[in-house]
């Protein structure tokens, strides 16, 4: 089950010596086959209302580059400043565990179905959609409610769908990204109309 895989990876992170962990360590713990798992893990801090400085940039970039590597069917390349940026383990691990418990609630809904949605050219399209979601996650809108949560949910559902060969969850992931774009569009419209009212 996905929640068990995530819990195992979080345990590995917690056992890492020192007070911080890096993205390099997370990837090394999961291995090449775990790139989608790391993408799923990187969404967990945004499922609950807790802010950890620097996480949005690091995890958003990781999702973009890992999913991009999956799209191109090659090993990922990540810049050293992203790979080796320290993240406070004492703050990160509890947030990841809470997120993993939320993911655990959907475990019994996930099963292999609609396999065509997770194979061949559609698999590459799904990876491209995760890249797009990662870019939305990196948008500098952290203080705005749900601006990180909305794309994170879309990414998580897509990653779950690909990991478990569940085409329904892939479609739900696309729906999450569409709703994210709509939400960002509303925010942009409100910012534009507010600026026009104040300065026009």
Coordinates of C-alpha atoms in Angstrom, one line a residue:
X1 CA 0.0 0.0 0.0
X2 CA 1.1 3.5 -0.7
X3 CA 0.9 4.7 2.9
X4 CA 3.2 1.8 3.9
X5 CA 5.7 2.7 1.3
X6 CA 5.6 6.4 2.4
X7 CA 5.9 5.4 6.1
X8 CA 9.0 3.2 5.3
X9 CA 10.6 6.1 3.4
X10 CA 9.8 8.5 6.3
X11 CA 11.4 6.1 8.8
X12 CA 14.5 6.1 6.7
X13 CA 14.6 9.9 6.7
X14 CA 14.1 10.0 10.5
X15 CA 17.0 7.6 11.0
X16 CA 19.3 9.9 9.0
X17 CA 22.1 11.2 11.3
X18 CA 22.0 14.9 12.2
X19 CA 19.3 17.5 12.6
X20 CA 18.5 17.9 8.9
X21 CA 17.8 15.9 5.8
X22 CA 18.4 16.7 2.1
X23 CA 16.5 15.8 -1.0
X24 CA 19.6 13.8 -2.1
X25 CA 19.1 11.6 0.9
X26 CA 15.4 11.1 0.1
X27 CA 16.2 10.1 -3.4
X28 CA 19.0 7.7 -2.4
X29 CA 16.7 6.0 0.1
X30 CA 14.0 5.4 -2.5
X31 CA 16.2 4.5 -5.5
X32 CA 15.5 5.1 -9.2
X33 CA 12.2 3.1 -9.1
X34 CA 11.0 5.3 -6.3
X35 CA 11.0 8.6 -8.3
X36 CA 7.2 8.7 -8.3
X37 CA 7.2 7.8 -4.7
X38 CA 9.4 10.8 -3.9
X39 CA 7.0 13.0 -6.0
X40 CA 4.1 11.7 -3.8
X41 CA 6.2 12.2 -0.6
X42 CA 7.0 15.8 -1.7
X43 CA 3.3 16.7 -1.7
X44 CA 2.6 15.6 1.9
X45 CA 3.7 18.9 3.6
X46 CA 1.1 20.8 1.6
X47 CA -1.9 18.6 2.6
X48 CA -2.0 20.1 6.1
X49 CA -1.9 23.8 7.1
X50 CA 1.7 23.9 8.3
X51 CA 4.4 26.1 6.8
X52 CA 8.0 25.0 6.6
X53 CA 10.3 27.6 5.1
X54 CA 12.0 26.5 1.8
X55 CA 10.0 23.3 1.3
X56 CA 7.8 24.6 -1.5
X57 CA 10.8 25.6 -3.6
X58 CA 12.8 22.5 -2.9
X59 CA 10.0 20.0 -3.3
X60 CA 8.4 21.8 -6.2
X61 CA 11.7 21.8 -8.1
X62 CA 12.2 18.1 -7.2
X63 CA 8.8 17.2 -8.6
X64 CA 9.5 19.1 -11.8
X65 CA 12.9 17.5 -12.4
X66 CA 12.0 13.9 -11.3
X67 CA 8.8 13.9 -13.4
X68 CA 10.7 15.4 -16.2
X69 CA 13.2 12.6 -16.0
X70 CA 10.4 10.1 -16.1
X71 CA 8.9 11.8 -19.1
X72 CA 12.2 11.5 -20.9
X73 CA 12.8 8.0 -19.6
X74 CA 16.2 8.8 -18.1
X75 CA 17.9 9.3 -14.7
X76 CA 17.1 12.7 -13.1
X77 CA 19.5 15.6 -12.9
X78 CA 19.0 18.0 -10.1
X79 CA 21.1 21.1 -9.2
X80 CA 23.3 20.7 -6.2
X81 CA 21.6 23.6 -4.4
X82 CA 18.3 21.8 -4.6
X83 CA 19.7 18.3 -3.7
X84 CA 21.8 19.5 -0.8
X85 CA 19.7 22.2 0.8
X86 CA 19.2 21.1 4.5
X87 CA 15.6 20.7 5.8
X88 CA 14.9 20.6 9.5
X89 CA 14.1 17.0 10.3
X90 CA 12.4 17.8 13.6
X91 CA 9.8 19.9 11.7
X92 CA 9.6 18.0 8.4
X93 CA 9.1 14.4 9.7
X94 CA 6.0 15.0 11.8
X95 CA 4.4 16.9 8.9
X96 CA 5.3 14.0 6.5
X97 CA 3.8 11.5 8.9
X98 CA 0.5 13.5 9.2
X99 CA 0.4 13.7 5.4
X100 CA 1.0 9.9 5.1
X101 CA -1.9 9.2 7.5
X102 CA -4.1 11.3 5.2
X103 CA -2.9 9.3 2.2
X104 CA -3.7 6.1 4.2
X105 CA -7.4 6.9 4.0
X106 CA -7.4 6.4 0.2
X107 CA -5.4 3.2 0.2
X108 CA -8.5 1.0 0.1
X109 CA -9.9 2.9 -2.8
X110 CA -6.9 2.4 -5.0
X111 CA -6.6 -0.7 -7.3
X112 CA -5.4 -1.5 -10.8
X113 CA -8.0 -0.4 -13.4
X114 CA -8.2 1.3 -16.7
X115 CA -4.5 0.3 -17.4
X116 CA -4.4 2.2 -20.7
X117 CA -4.4 5.5 -18.7
X118 CA -1.1 4.6 -17.1
X119 CA 0.9 3.0 -20.0
X120 CA 2.6 4.0 -23.2
X121 CA 2.2 7.6 -24.5
X122 CA -0.4 8.4 -21.8
X123 CA 2.2 7.6 -19.1
X124 CA 4.5 10.2 -20.6
X125 CA 1.6 12.7 -20.8
X126 CA 0.8 12.0 -17.1
X127 CA 4.5 12.7 -16.2
X128 CA 4.2 16.0 -18.1
X129 CA 1.1 16.8 -16.1
X130 CA 3.1 16.2 -12.9
X131 CA 5.8 18.6 -14.1
X132 CA 3.1 21.2 -14.7
X133 CA 1.7 20.6 -11.2
X134 CA 5.2 21.0 -9.8
X135 CA 5.6 24.4 -11.5
X136 CA 2.2 25.5 -10.0
X137 CA 3.5 24.3 -6.6
X138 CA 6.6 26.5 -7.0
X139 CA 4.5 29.7 -7.6
X140 CA 5.3 32.3 -4.9
X141 CA 1.8 32.2 -3.4
X142 CA 2.5 30.3 -0.2
X143 CA 0.6 32.7 2.2
X144 CA -2.6 32.4 0.1
X145 CA -4.8 29.6 1.4
X146 CA -4.9 26.5 -0.7
X147 CA -2.4 27.9 -3.3
X148 CA 0.0 25.0 -2.5
X149 CA -2.6 22.4 -1.4
X150 CA -4.6 22.5 -4.7
X151 CA -1.7 21.5 -7.0
X152 CA -0.3 19.2 -4.4
X153 CA -3.5 17.1 -4.4
X154 CA -3.4 16.9 -8.2
X155 CA 0.2 15.7 -8.2
X156 CA -0.5 13.2 -5.4
X157 CA -3.4 11.7 -7.2
X158 CA -1.5 11.4 -10.5
X159 CA 1.5 9.8 -8.7
X160 CA -0.8 7.4 -6.9
X161 CA -2.5 6.5 -10.1
X162 CA 0.8 5.8 -11.9
X163 CA 2.3 3.9 -8.9
X164 CA -0.8 1.7 -8.5
X165 CA -1.8 1.5 -12.2
X166 CA -5.1 3.2 -11.4
X167 CA -6.5 5.1 -14.3
X168 CA -9.3 6.6 -12.2
X169 CA -6.9 8.3 -9.9
X170 CA -5.0 9.6 -12.9
X171 CA -8.2 11.3 -14.1
X172 CA -8.9 12.6 -10.6
X173 CA -5.3 14.1 -10.7
X174 CA -6.1 15.9 -13.9
X175 CA -9.2 17.3 -12.3
X176 CA -7.2 18.5 -9.4
X177 CA -4.8 20.3 -11.7
X178 CA -7.7 21.9 -13.7
X179 CA -9.2 23.1 -10.4
X180 CA -5.8 24.5 -9.4
X181 CA -5.5 26.5 -12.7
X182 CA -9.1 27.8 -12.2
X183 CA -8.2 28.8 -8.6
X184 CA -5.1 30.6 -9.7
X185 CA -7.1 32.3 -12.5
X186 CA -9.5 33.6 -9.9
X187 CA -6.7 34.9 -7.8
X188 CA -5.1 36.6 -10.8
X189 CA -8.5 38.2 -11.7
X190 CA -9.0 39.4 -8.2
X191 CA -5.5 40.8 -8.1
X192 CA -6.0 42.6 -11.4
X193 CA -9.4 44.0 -10.5
X194 CA -8.1 45.1 -7.1
X195 CA -5.1 46.8 -8.7
X196 CA -7.4 48.5 -11.3
X197 CA -9.6 49.8 -8.5
X198 CA -6.7 51.1 -6.4
X199 CA -4.6 52.6 -9.1
X200 CA -6.9 53.0 -12.1

